[in-house]
CSV table of C-alpha atoms and ligand atoms in Angstrom, one decimal:
chain,number,residue,atom,x,y,z
W,86,MET,CA,6.7,25.8,-0.4
W,87,SER,CA,8.6,26.2,-3.7
W,88,GLY,CA,12.2,27.3,-3.6
W,89,THR,CA,12.9,31.0,-3.3
W,90,ALA,CA,16.2,32.8,-2.9
W,91,ALA,CA,18.5,30.9,-0.5
W,92,LEU,CA,19.3,32.8,2.7
W,93,PRO,CA,22.5,32.4,4.6
W,94,ASP,CA,20.7,31.1,7.7
W,95,PRO,CA,20.6,27.3,7.1
W,96,ASP,CA,17.3,26.9,9.1
W,97,ARG,CA,15.5,29.7,7.2
W,98,THR,CA,16.1,28.7,3.6
W,99,ASP,CA,13.5,27.0,1.4
W,100,GLU,CA,16.3,25.0,-0.1
W,101,ILE,CA,16.0,21.2,0.3
W,102,PRO,CA,18.9,20.1,2.4
W,103,SER,CA,21.5,18.1,0.4
W,104,GLU,CA,24.9,16.6,0.8
W,105,GLY,CA,27.0,18.5,3.3
W,106,SER,CA,23.9,20.0,5.1
W,107,VAL,CA,23.8,19.4,8.8
W,108,LEU,CA,20.2,18.9,10.1
W,109,GLY,CA,19.3,19.7,13.7
W,110,GLY,CA,22.9,20.6,14.3
W,111,ARG,CA,23.6,16.9,14.4
W,112,TYR,CA,22.9,14.8,11.2
W,113,GLU,CA,25.5,15.4,8.5
W,114,LEU,CA,24.1,14.3,5.1
W,115,ARG,CA,26.7,12.2,3.3
W,116,SER,CA,25.2,10.6,0.2
W,117,LEU,CA,21.8,10.0,-1.5
W,118,LEU,CA,20.6,6.5,-0.9
W,119,GLY,CA,17.5,6.7,-3.0
W,120,GLU,CA,14.6,8.8,-4.0
W,121,GLY,CA,10.8,8.2,-3.9
W,122,GLY,CA,8.0,10.2,-5.2
W,123,MET,CA,8.0,13.0,-2.6
W,124,SER,CA,11.0,12.1,-0.5
W,125,GLN,CA,14.8,11.5,-0.5
W,126,VAL,CA,16.7,9.2,1.8
W,127,HIS,CA,20.3,10.1,2.6
W,128,LEU,CA,23.0,8.2,4.4
W,129,ALA,CA,24.0,10.6,7.1
W,130,HIS,CA,26.5,10.7,10.0
W,131,ASP,CA,25.1,11.3,13.5
W,132,ARG,CA,27.7,13.6,15.0
W,133,GLU,CA,26.3,13.1,18.5
W,134,LEU,CA,26.5,9.3,18.7
W,135,GLY,CA,29.1,8.8,15.9
W,136,ARG,CA,27.1,6.3,13.9
W,137,PRO,CA,25.6,6.1,10.4
W,138,VAL,CA,21.9,6.9,10.1
W,139,ALA,CA,19.4,7.1,7.3
W,140,VAL,CA,17.6,10.5,7.0
W,141,LYS,CA,14.4,10.7,5.1
W,142,LEU,CA,13.5,14.2,3.9
W,143,MET,CA,9.9,14.8,2.9
W,144,ARG,CA,9.5,17.5,0.3
W,145,GLY,CA,6.8,20.0,0.7
W,146,SER,CA,6.1,19.0,4.3
W,147,GLY,CA,7.7,21.6,6.4
W,148,GLU,CA,4.6,23.3,7.7
W,149,PRO,CA,4.4,23.3,11.5
W,150,ASP,CA,1.3,20.9,11.3
W,151,ASP,CA,3.3,18.5,9.1
W,152,VAL,CA,6.2,18.5,11.4
W,153,ALA,CA,4.0,17.9,14.5
W,154,ARG,CA,2.3,15.0,12.7
W,155,LEU,CA,5.7,13.7,11.6
W,156,ARG,CA,6.8,13.7,15.2
W,157,ASP,CA,3.6,11.9,16.3
W,158,GLU,CA,4.2,9.3,13.6
W,159,ALA,CA,7.8,8.9,14.5
W,160,ARG,CA,6.9,8.4,18.1
W,161,ALA,CA,4.3,5.7,17.1
W,162,ALA,CA,6.9,4.0,14.9
W,163,ALA,CA,9.5,4.3,17.6
W,164,ALA,CA,7.2,2.4,19.9
W,165,ILE,CA,7.4,-0.7,17.7
W,166,ASP,CA,10.2,-2.8,19.0
W,167,HIS,CA,10.9,-5.5,16.5
W,168,PRO,CA,14.1,-6.5,14.6
W,169,GLY,CA,12.1,-6.4,11.3
W,170,VAL,CA,11.0,-2.8,11.8
W,171,VAL,CA,13.5,0.0,11.1
W,172,THR,CA,14.2,1.9,14.3
W,173,VAL,CA,13.1,5.5,14.2
W,174,HIS,CA,15.4,7.8,16.2
W,175,ASP,CA,14.3,11.4,15.7
W,176,ALA,CA,12.2,13.7,13.6
W,177,GLY,CA,12.5,17.4,12.8
W,178,GLU,CA,12.3,20.1,10.2
W,179,SER,CA,14.9,21.9,8.1
W,180,GLY,CA,14.7,24.2,5.1
W,181,GLY,CA,11.0,23.6,4.5
W,182,ALA,CA,11.3,19.8,4.7
W,183,ALA,CA,10.3,17.6,7.5
W,184,TYR,CA,12.7,14.7,8.2
W,185,VAL,CA,12.8,11.4,10.0
W,186,VAL,CA,16.1,9.9,11.3
W,187,MET,CA,16.2,6.1,11.3
W,188,SER,CA,18.7,3.4,11.6
W,189,TYR,CA,20.7,2.8,8.5
W,190,VAL,CA,19.9,-0.6,7.0
W,191,GLU,CA,22.5,-2.1,4.6
W,192,GLY,CA,21.2,-4.1,1.7
W,193,ASP,CA,19.0,-4.0,-1.4
W,194,THR,CA,15.3,-3.3,-1.3
W,195,LEU,CA,13.0,-6.1,-2.7
W,196,ALA,CA,12.3,-3.7,-5.6
W,197,GLN,CA,16.0,-3.5,-6.4
W,198,ARG,CA,16.5,-7.2,-6.1
W,199,VAL,CA,13.6,-8.0,-8.5
W,200,ASP,CA,14.8,-5.3,-10.9
W,201,ARG,CA,18.3,-6.7,-10.9
W,202,SER,CA,17.9,-10.4,-10.7
W,203,GLY,CA,14.2,-11.1,-11.6
W,204,PRO,CA,11.7,-13.0,-9.5
W,205,LEU,CA,12.8,-14.8,-6.3
W,206,ASP,CA,12.7,-18.6,-5.7
W,207,VAL,CA,9.3,-19.5,-4.3
W,208,ALA,CA,10.8,-20.6,-1.0
W,209,GLU,CA,12.8,-17.3,-0.7
W,210,ALA,CA,9.9,-15.1,-1.7
W,211,VAL,CA,7.7,-16.8,0.9
W,212,ARG,CA,10.4,-16.5,3.6
W,213,VAL,CA,10.6,-12.8,2.9
W,214,ALA,CA,6.8,-12.4,3.0
W,215,VAL,CA,6.6,-14.3,6.3
W,216,ALA,CA,9.3,-12.1,7.8
W,217,VAL,CA,7.3,-9.0,6.7
W,218,CYS,CA,4.2,-10.5,8.3
W,219,ASP,CA,6.1,-10.8,11.6
W,220,ALA,CA,7.1,-7.1,11.4
W,221,LEU,CA,3.6,-6.0,10.4
W,222,GLY,CA,2.2,-8.1,13.2
W,223,ALA,CA,4.3,-6.2,15.8
W,224,ALA,CA,3.3,-2.8,14.2
W,225,HIS,CA,-0.4,-3.7,14.2
W,226,ALA,CA,-0.2,-4.8,17.8
W,227,ALA,CA,1.3,-1.3,18.6
W,228,GLY,CA,-1.6,0.3,16.7
W,229,VAL,CA,0.4,1.4,13.7
W,230,VAL,CA,-0.8,0.6,10.2
W,231,HIS,CA,2.0,1.0,7.7
W,232,ARG,CA,-0.1,2.1,4.7
W,233,ASP,CA,2.7,2.0,2.2
W,234,VAL,CA,4.0,-1.6,2.1
W,235,THR,CA,5.8,-1.7,-1.2
W,236,PRO,CA,8.9,-3.6,-2.5
W,237,GLY,CA,10.8,-0.3,-2.1
W,238,ASN,CA,10.1,-0.4,1.6
W,239,ILE,CA,11.3,-3.9,2.3
W,240,ILE,CA,15.0,-4.1,2.7
W,241,LEU,CA,16.9,-7.4,2.4
W,242,ARG,CA,20.0,-7.3,4.5
W,243,PRO,CA,23.1,-9.2,3.3
W,244,ASP,CA,22.8,-11.5,6.3
W,245,GLY,CA,19.3,-12.6,5.1
W,246,ALA,CA,17.4,-10.5,7.7
W,247,VAL,CA,14.3,-8.6,6.3
W,248,VAL,CA,13.6,-5.1,7.6
W,249,VAL,CA,10.6,-3.0,6.8
W,250,THR,CA,11.0,0.8,6.6
W,251,ASP,CA,8.8,3.9,6.3
W,252,PHE,CA,6.3,2.9,9.1
W,253,GLY,CA,3.5,5.3,9.4
W,254,ILE,CA,5.2,7.8,7.2
W,255,ALA,CA,2.6,7.3,4.4
W,256,ARG,CA,0.1,9.1,6.5
W,257,LEU,CA,2.1,12.3,6.6
W,258,GLY,CA,1.2,15.5,4.8
W,259,GLU,CA,1.8,15.2,1.1
W,260,GLY,CA,4.6,12.7,1.8
W,261,ALA,CA,4.1,9.4,0.2
W,262,GLY,CA,1.4,9.1,-2.3
W,263,ARG,CA,-1.4,11.0,-0.7
W,264,THR,CA,-2.3,14.6,-0.4
W,265,ARG,CA,-3.3,16.1,2.9
W,266,THR,CA,-6.9,15.4,2.2
W,267,GLY,CA,-6.1,11.8,1.4
W,268,HIS,CA,-6.2,11.8,-2.4
W,269,VAL,CA,-4.0,9.2,-4.1
W,270,ILE,CA,-1.2,10.9,-6.0
W,271,GLY,CA,1.6,8.4,-6.1
W,272,THR,CA,2.0,4.9,-7.5
W,273,PRO,CA,-1.1,2.9,-6.6
W,274,LEU,CA,0.4,-0.5,-7.6
W,275,TYR,CA,0.4,-1.8,-4.0
W,276,LEU,CA,-2.6,0.2,-2.7
W,277,ALA,CA,-5.4,-1.7,-1.0
W,278,PRO,CA,-8.9,-1.1,-2.5
W,279,GLU,CA,-10.1,0.6,0.7
W,280,GLN,CA,-7.2,3.0,0.4
W,281,GLY,CA,-8.2,3.9,-3.2
W,282,ARG,CA,-11.7,4.4,-1.9
W,283,ASP,CA,-10.5,6.7,0.8
W,284,THR,CA,-13.2,5.8,3.3
W,285,GLY,CA,-11.0,6.7,6.2
W,286,ARG,CA,-11.5,3.3,7.8
W,287,LEU,CA,-8.3,1.4,7.5
W,288,ASP,CA,-6.7,-1.4,9.5
W,289,GLY,CA,-3.9,-3.8,9.3
W,290,ARG,CA,-5.6,-5.8,6.6
W,291,ALA,CA,-4.8,-3.1,4.1
W,292,ASP,CA,-1.1,-3.8,4.8
W,293,LEU,CA,-1.8,-7.5,4.2
W,294,TYR,CA,-3.3,-6.7,0.8
W,295,SER,CA,-0.2,-4.6,-0.1
W,296,LEU,CA,2.1,-7.3,1.2
W,297,ALA,CA,0.3,-9.8,-1.1
W,298,CYS,CA,1.0,-7.4,-4.0
W,299,CYS,CA,4.6,-7.4,-3.0
W,300,LEU,CA,4.8,-11.2,-2.8
W,301,PHE,CA,3.1,-11.3,-6.2
W,302,THR,CA,5.9,-9.1,-7.6
W,303,ALA,CA,8.6,-11.2,-5.9
W,304,LEU,CA,7.2,-14.4,-7.4
W,305,THR,CA,6.3,-13.1,-10.9
W,306,GLY,CA,8.3,-10.0,-11.5
W,307,ARG,CA,5.2,-7.8,-11.7
W,308,PRO,CA,2.4,-6.6,-9.4
W,309,PRO,CA,-1.1,-8.0,-9.8
W,310,PHE,CA,-2.4,-5.0,-11.8
W,311,THR,CA,-0.3,-3.0,-14.2
W,312,ASP,CA,-1.3,-0.1,-16.3
W,313,PRO,CA,0.5,3.1,-17.2
W,314,ASP,CA,-2.6,5.0,-16.1
W,315,PRO,CA,-2.7,5.1,-12.3
W,316,PHE,CA,-6.4,5.6,-12.3
W,317,ALA,CA,-6.9,2.3,-14.2
W,318,VAL,CA,-4.7,0.6,-11.5
W,319,VAL,CA,-6.8,2.0,-8.7
W,320,MET,CA,-10.0,0.9,-10.5
W,321,ALA,CA,-8.5,-2.6,-11.0
W,322,HIS,CA,-7.7,-2.9,-7.3
W,323,LEU,CA,-11.4,-2.0,-6.6
W,324,ARG,CA,-13.0,-4.2,-9.2
W,325,ALA,CA,-10.8,-6.5,-11.3
W,326,THR,CA,-9.9,-10.2,-10.6
W,327,PRO,CA,-6.1,-10.5,-10.2
W,328,PRO,CA,-4.4,-13.1,-12.4
W,329,ARG,CA,-3.3,-16.4,-10.8
W,330,PRO,CA,0.4,-16.0,-10.1
W,331,SER,CA,1.0,-19.5,-11.4
W,332,THR,CA,-0.3,-18.5,-14.8
W,333,LEU,CA,2.6,-15.9,-15.0
W,334,ARG,CA,5.4,-18.2,-13.7
W,335,ALA,CA,5.7,-21.9,-13.5
W,336,GLY,CA,6.4,-23.7,-10.2
W,337,ILE,CA,4.1,-21.7,-8.0
W,338,PRO,CA,2.1,-24.2,-5.9
W,339,PRO,CA,-1.7,-23.9,-6.3
W,340,ALA,CA,-2.0,-23.5,-2.5
W,341,LEU,CA,0.2,-20.4,-2.7
W,342,ASP,CA,-2.0,-19.1,-5.6
W,343,ALA,CA,-5.0,-19.6,-3.3
W,344,VAL,CA,-3.4,-17.8,-0.3
W,345,LEU,CA,-2.4,-14.8,-2.5
W,346,LEU,CA,-5.8,-14.5,-4.2
W,347,ARG,CA,-7.5,-14.7,-0.8
W,348,THR,CA,-5.3,-12.0,0.6
W,349,LEU,CA,-6.0,-9.9,-2.5
W,350,ALA,CA,-9.8,-10.0,-1.7
W,351,LYS,CA,-11.5,-6.6,-2.2
W,352,ASP,CA,-13.3,-7.0,1.1
W,353,PRO,CA,-10.9,-6.9,4.0
W,354,ALA,CA,-13.2,-9.4,5.8
W,355,HIS,CA,-12.4,-12.0,3.3
W,356,ARG,CA,-8.6,-11.7,3.8
W,357,PRO,CA,-6.6,-13.6,6.5
W,358,ARG,CA,-7.7,-12.0,9.7
W,359,ASP,CA,-4.2,-10.8,10.7
W,360,ALA,CA,-0.5,-10.9,9.9
W,361,ALA,CA,0.0,-14.1,12.0
W,362,ALA,CA,-2.8,-15.8,10.1
W,363,LEU,CA,-1.3,-14.8,6.8
W,364,ALA,CA,2.2,-16.0,7.8
W,365,ALA,CA,0.7,-19.4,8.9
W,366,ALA,CA,-1.2,-19.7,5.6
W,367,LEU,CA,1.9,-18.9,3.6
W,368,ARG,CA,4.0,-21.4,5.5
W,369,ALA,CA,1.4,-24.1,5.1
W,370,ALA,CA,1.1,-23.3,1.3
W,371,VAL,CA,4.7,-24.1,0.6
W,372,GLY,CA,5.1,-26.8,3.3
W,373,ALA,CA,2.3,-28.9,1.8
W,374,PRO,CA,2.8,-30.8,-1.5
W,375,PRO,CA,1.0,-29.2,-4.5
W,376,VAL,CA,-2.7,-30.2,-4.4
W,377,PRO,CA,-5.6,-29.3,-6.8
W,378,PRO,CA,-6.2,-25.6,-6.3
W,379,ALA,CA,-8.5,-24.8,-3.4
W,380,ARG,CA,-11.7,-23.2,-4.5
W,381,THR,CA,-11.1,-19.5,-4.3
W,382,ARG,CA,-13.8,-17.0,-4.2
W,383,GLU,CA,-14.3,-15.5,-7.7
W,384,LEU,CA,-13.8,-11.8,-7.3
W,385,PRO,CA,-16.3,-9.6,-9.3
W,386,THR,CA,-14.8,-8.2,-12.5
W,387,GLY,CA,-15.7,-4.6,-13.2
W,388,GLY,CA,-18.3,-4.3,-16.0
W,389,ASP,CA,-17.1,-0.9,-17.2
W,390,ASP,CA,-13.6,-0.9,-18.5
W,391,PRO,CA,-11.4,1.7,-16.7
W,392,ALA,CA,-9.2,1.8,-19.8
W,393,HIS,CA,-12.1,3.5,-21.6
W,394,ARG,CA,-12.4,6.3,-19.1
W,395,ASP,CA,-11.1,9.8,-19.7
W,396,PRO,CA,-7.3,9.4,-19.1
W,397,ALA,CA,-7.2,13.1,-18.0
W,398,ALA,CA,-9.2,12.0,-15.0
W,399,ALA,CA,-6.0,10.3,-13.7
W,400,THR,CA,-4.1,13.6,-13.6
W,401,GLY,CA,-6.4,15.2,-11.0
W,402,SER,CA,-6.7,13.5,-7.7
W,403,HIS,CA,-10.0,15.2,-7.0
W,404,ALA,CA,-11.2,13.8,-10.3
W,405,LEU,CA,-9.9,10.4,-9.3
W,406,ASP,CA,-11.8,10.3,-6.0
W,407,SER,CA,-15.0,11.8,-7.4
W,408,THR,CA,-15.0,9.3,-10.3
W,409,ILE,CA,-14.5,6.4,-7.9
W,410,ALA,CA,-17.4,7.8,-5.9
W,411,GLU,CA,-19.5,8.0,-9.1
W,412,VAL,CA,-18.7,4.4,-10.0
W,413,GLU,CA,-19.6,3.3,-6.5
W,414,SER,CA,-22.8,5.3,-6.5
W,415,ASP,CA,-23.5,3.8,-10.0
W,416,GLU,CA,-23.1,0.4,-8.4
W,417,SER,CA,-25.4,1.1,-5.5
W,418,HIS,CA,-27.9,2.7,-8.0
W,419,SER,CA,-27.9,-0.4,-10.2
W,420,ALA,CA,-28.3,-2.5,-7.0
W,421,ASP,CA,-31.3,-0.4,-6.2
W,422,ARG,CA,-32.6,-0.8,-9.7
W,423,ARG,CA,-32.2,-4.6,-9.4
W,424,ARG,CA,-34.1,-4.6,-6.1
W,425,GLY,CA,-36.9,-2.5,-7.7
W,426,LEU,CA,-37.2,-4.9,-10.7
W,427,ALA,CA,-37.3,-7.9,-8.4
W,428,ALA,CA,-40.2,-6.3,-6.4
W,429,VAL,CA,-42.1,-5.6,-9.7
W,430,LEU,CA,-41.7,-9.1,-10.9
W,431,LEU,CA,-42.9,-10.5,-7.6
W,432,VAL,CA,-46.0,-8.4,-7.7
W,433,LEU,CA,-46.7,-9.5,-11.3
W,434,ALA,CA,-46.3,-13.1,-10.3
W,435,ALA,CA,-48.7,-12.7,-7.4
W,436,LEU,CA,-51.2,-11.0,-9.7
W,437,VAL,CA,-51.0,-13.9,-12.3
W,438,LEU,CA,-51.4,-16.4,-9.4
W,439,VAL,CA,-54.5,-14.6,-8.1
W,440,GLY,CA,-55.9,-14.4,-11.6
W,441,LEU,CA,-55.4,-18.1,-12.1
W,442,VAL,CA,-57.1,-19.0,-8.8
W,443,VAL,CA,-60.0,-16.6,-9.6
W,444,THR,CA,-60.3,-18.2,-13.1
W,445,LEU,CA,-60.2,-21.7,-11.6
W,446,VAL,CA,-62.8,-20.9,-8.9
W,447,THR,CA,-65.1,-19.2,-11.5
W,448,VAL,CA,-64.7,-22.1,-14.0
W,449,GLY,CA,-65.1,-24.6,-11.2
F,77,ADP,N1,16.5,3.0,6.8
F,77,ADP,C1,17.1,2.9,5.6
F,77,ADP,N2,18.4,2.4,5.5
F,77,ADP,C2,18.9,2.3,4.3
F,77,ADP,N3,18.4,2.7,3.1
F,77,ADP,C3,17.1,3.1,3.1
F,77,ADP,C4,16.4,3.3,4.4
F,77,ADP,N4,15.2,3.7,4.1
F,77,ADP,C5,15.1,3.9,2.8
F,77,ADP,N5,16.3,3.5,2.2
F,77,ADP,C6,16.6,3.6,0.7
F,77,ADP,O1,16.1,4.8,0.2
F,77,ADP,C7,15.3,4.5,-1.0
F,77,ADP,C8,14.3,5.6,-1.1
F,77,ADP,O2,13.3,5.5,-0.1
F,77,ADP,P1,11.9,6.1,-0.2
F,77,ADP,O3,12.1,7.6,-0.4
F,77,ADP,O4,11.1,5.7,0.9
F,77,ADP,O5,11.3,5.7,-1.6
F,77,ADP,P2,10.7,4.2,-2.0
F,77,ADP,O6,10.2,3.6,-0.8
F,77,ADP,O7,9.7,4.6,-3.0
F,77,ADP,O8,11.9,3.5,-2.7
F,77,ADP,C9,14.8,3.1,-0.7
F,77,ADP,O9,14.4,2.5,-1.9
F,77,ADP,C10,16.0,2.5,-0.1
F,77,ADP,O10,16.9,2.1,-1.1
F,78,MG,MG1,10.3,4.0,1.2
C-alpha cells in the first residue's frame, strides 16, 4: 500500500491523488478542504454535471474488498434522503485509494466553530444537536449507523442548516479510526463504550452517545473525557463518570445536564431509546425553567486508574483490545468472587442458626 515509483498510467500508480488529478475520468480535484486521520477531503469539480463536489479519499483502502465495501456503504448512505445528511453521489478507486463523492457543503464544522469562537450559546448548541438527531433518526430508520459522529463531521452552513457528513464511512477498511478487524486506532474522544469494547453489536444508540459527547463539547469547549493517552480515554468511556457540564461552564440548565448524562450512560439501554426521544428530551430541557437537577443514575467509576496502566499499551491496538478484555474479565471474575463469598457467608449463617437451635433445644 505504501508509495512506490509513480507510473505514467494515472490509474495504476500508488500515488495518492492530489490537486489536478481527475478521478474516474470525471472529478477534478481543486483544493484540499481538510484532512482527518486516514483521509483527505478535496473540493472537486464534477466535469459531467458541471458542479462542485466534495471527494473523500481514504488512504490505504484501495484493495478490491475495500472498494466493494465502500460502494456498499455509499449505496446505503445514498438511500438516506434527508436535508441534514450529506448526499453521496458516487464511489470508486484511484491510485490505491478508495474515494467517495458527495455534495459539497459550505460552512464550518462544529469542531472549527468551537476552536475559533469557543463554546456555543446553550440554545444554539441544543438547536444543532436536535438537528443532528433529526438526521441520525433518518439514517437509523434506513438501517445506517453513522459510527463516527464527531464535531468534525457536523457542518454548520452559513444559512443555519446543519448537515452531517461521513455516514457509514467509519465502517470502511482502515478508514476512520478502526482497522479492518475493528481495533480502535483513531481518536476515541467521541467513541461509545460499546465501540471501544468491539463487541460487534452496535445500533443507533452508539451514535446518540457520540452526539452527546459532541453537544458536551459545543457547550463546554471540551469532550467529556480528555487524556493525551487514547487508551485512557477508551477506558474512561467504559468506566468513568463524566463531569456535569454545568460544573465546567455556567448557565447550563440542570435539566440539560441530566439529559446529557443519561445519554452518556455506559449501557445503551439506559440512554434515550432513539434519536427522536433524545431530540424531545433536549427540547424539553431548554424549554423548561431550570429546576433542581433530576436524579441521574450514578455511573460506576473505574476502580483501577487507567492512567497507571502501561502507556505503551495505547500504541498497539491489539494490546488495547486485549487489555480491555482483561479488565472486563477481571470484572466478571471479581463478580464471581463476590457471588462465591456471599454463598459462603450464607452457609456460615445457616450453620450458626442450626447450632443455636440445637443448643436451645438441648438446654431446654
Ligand atoms: N461534504 C463536505 N463538504 C464540504 N466539506 C467537507 C465535506 N466533508 C468533509 N468536509 C471537510 O473536510 C474535513 C476533513 O474531513 P474528514 O477527513 O472526514 O476528517 P474529520 O471528520 O476528522 O474532520 C472536515 O473537517 C470538513 O471541514
Ligand atoms: Mg469527517
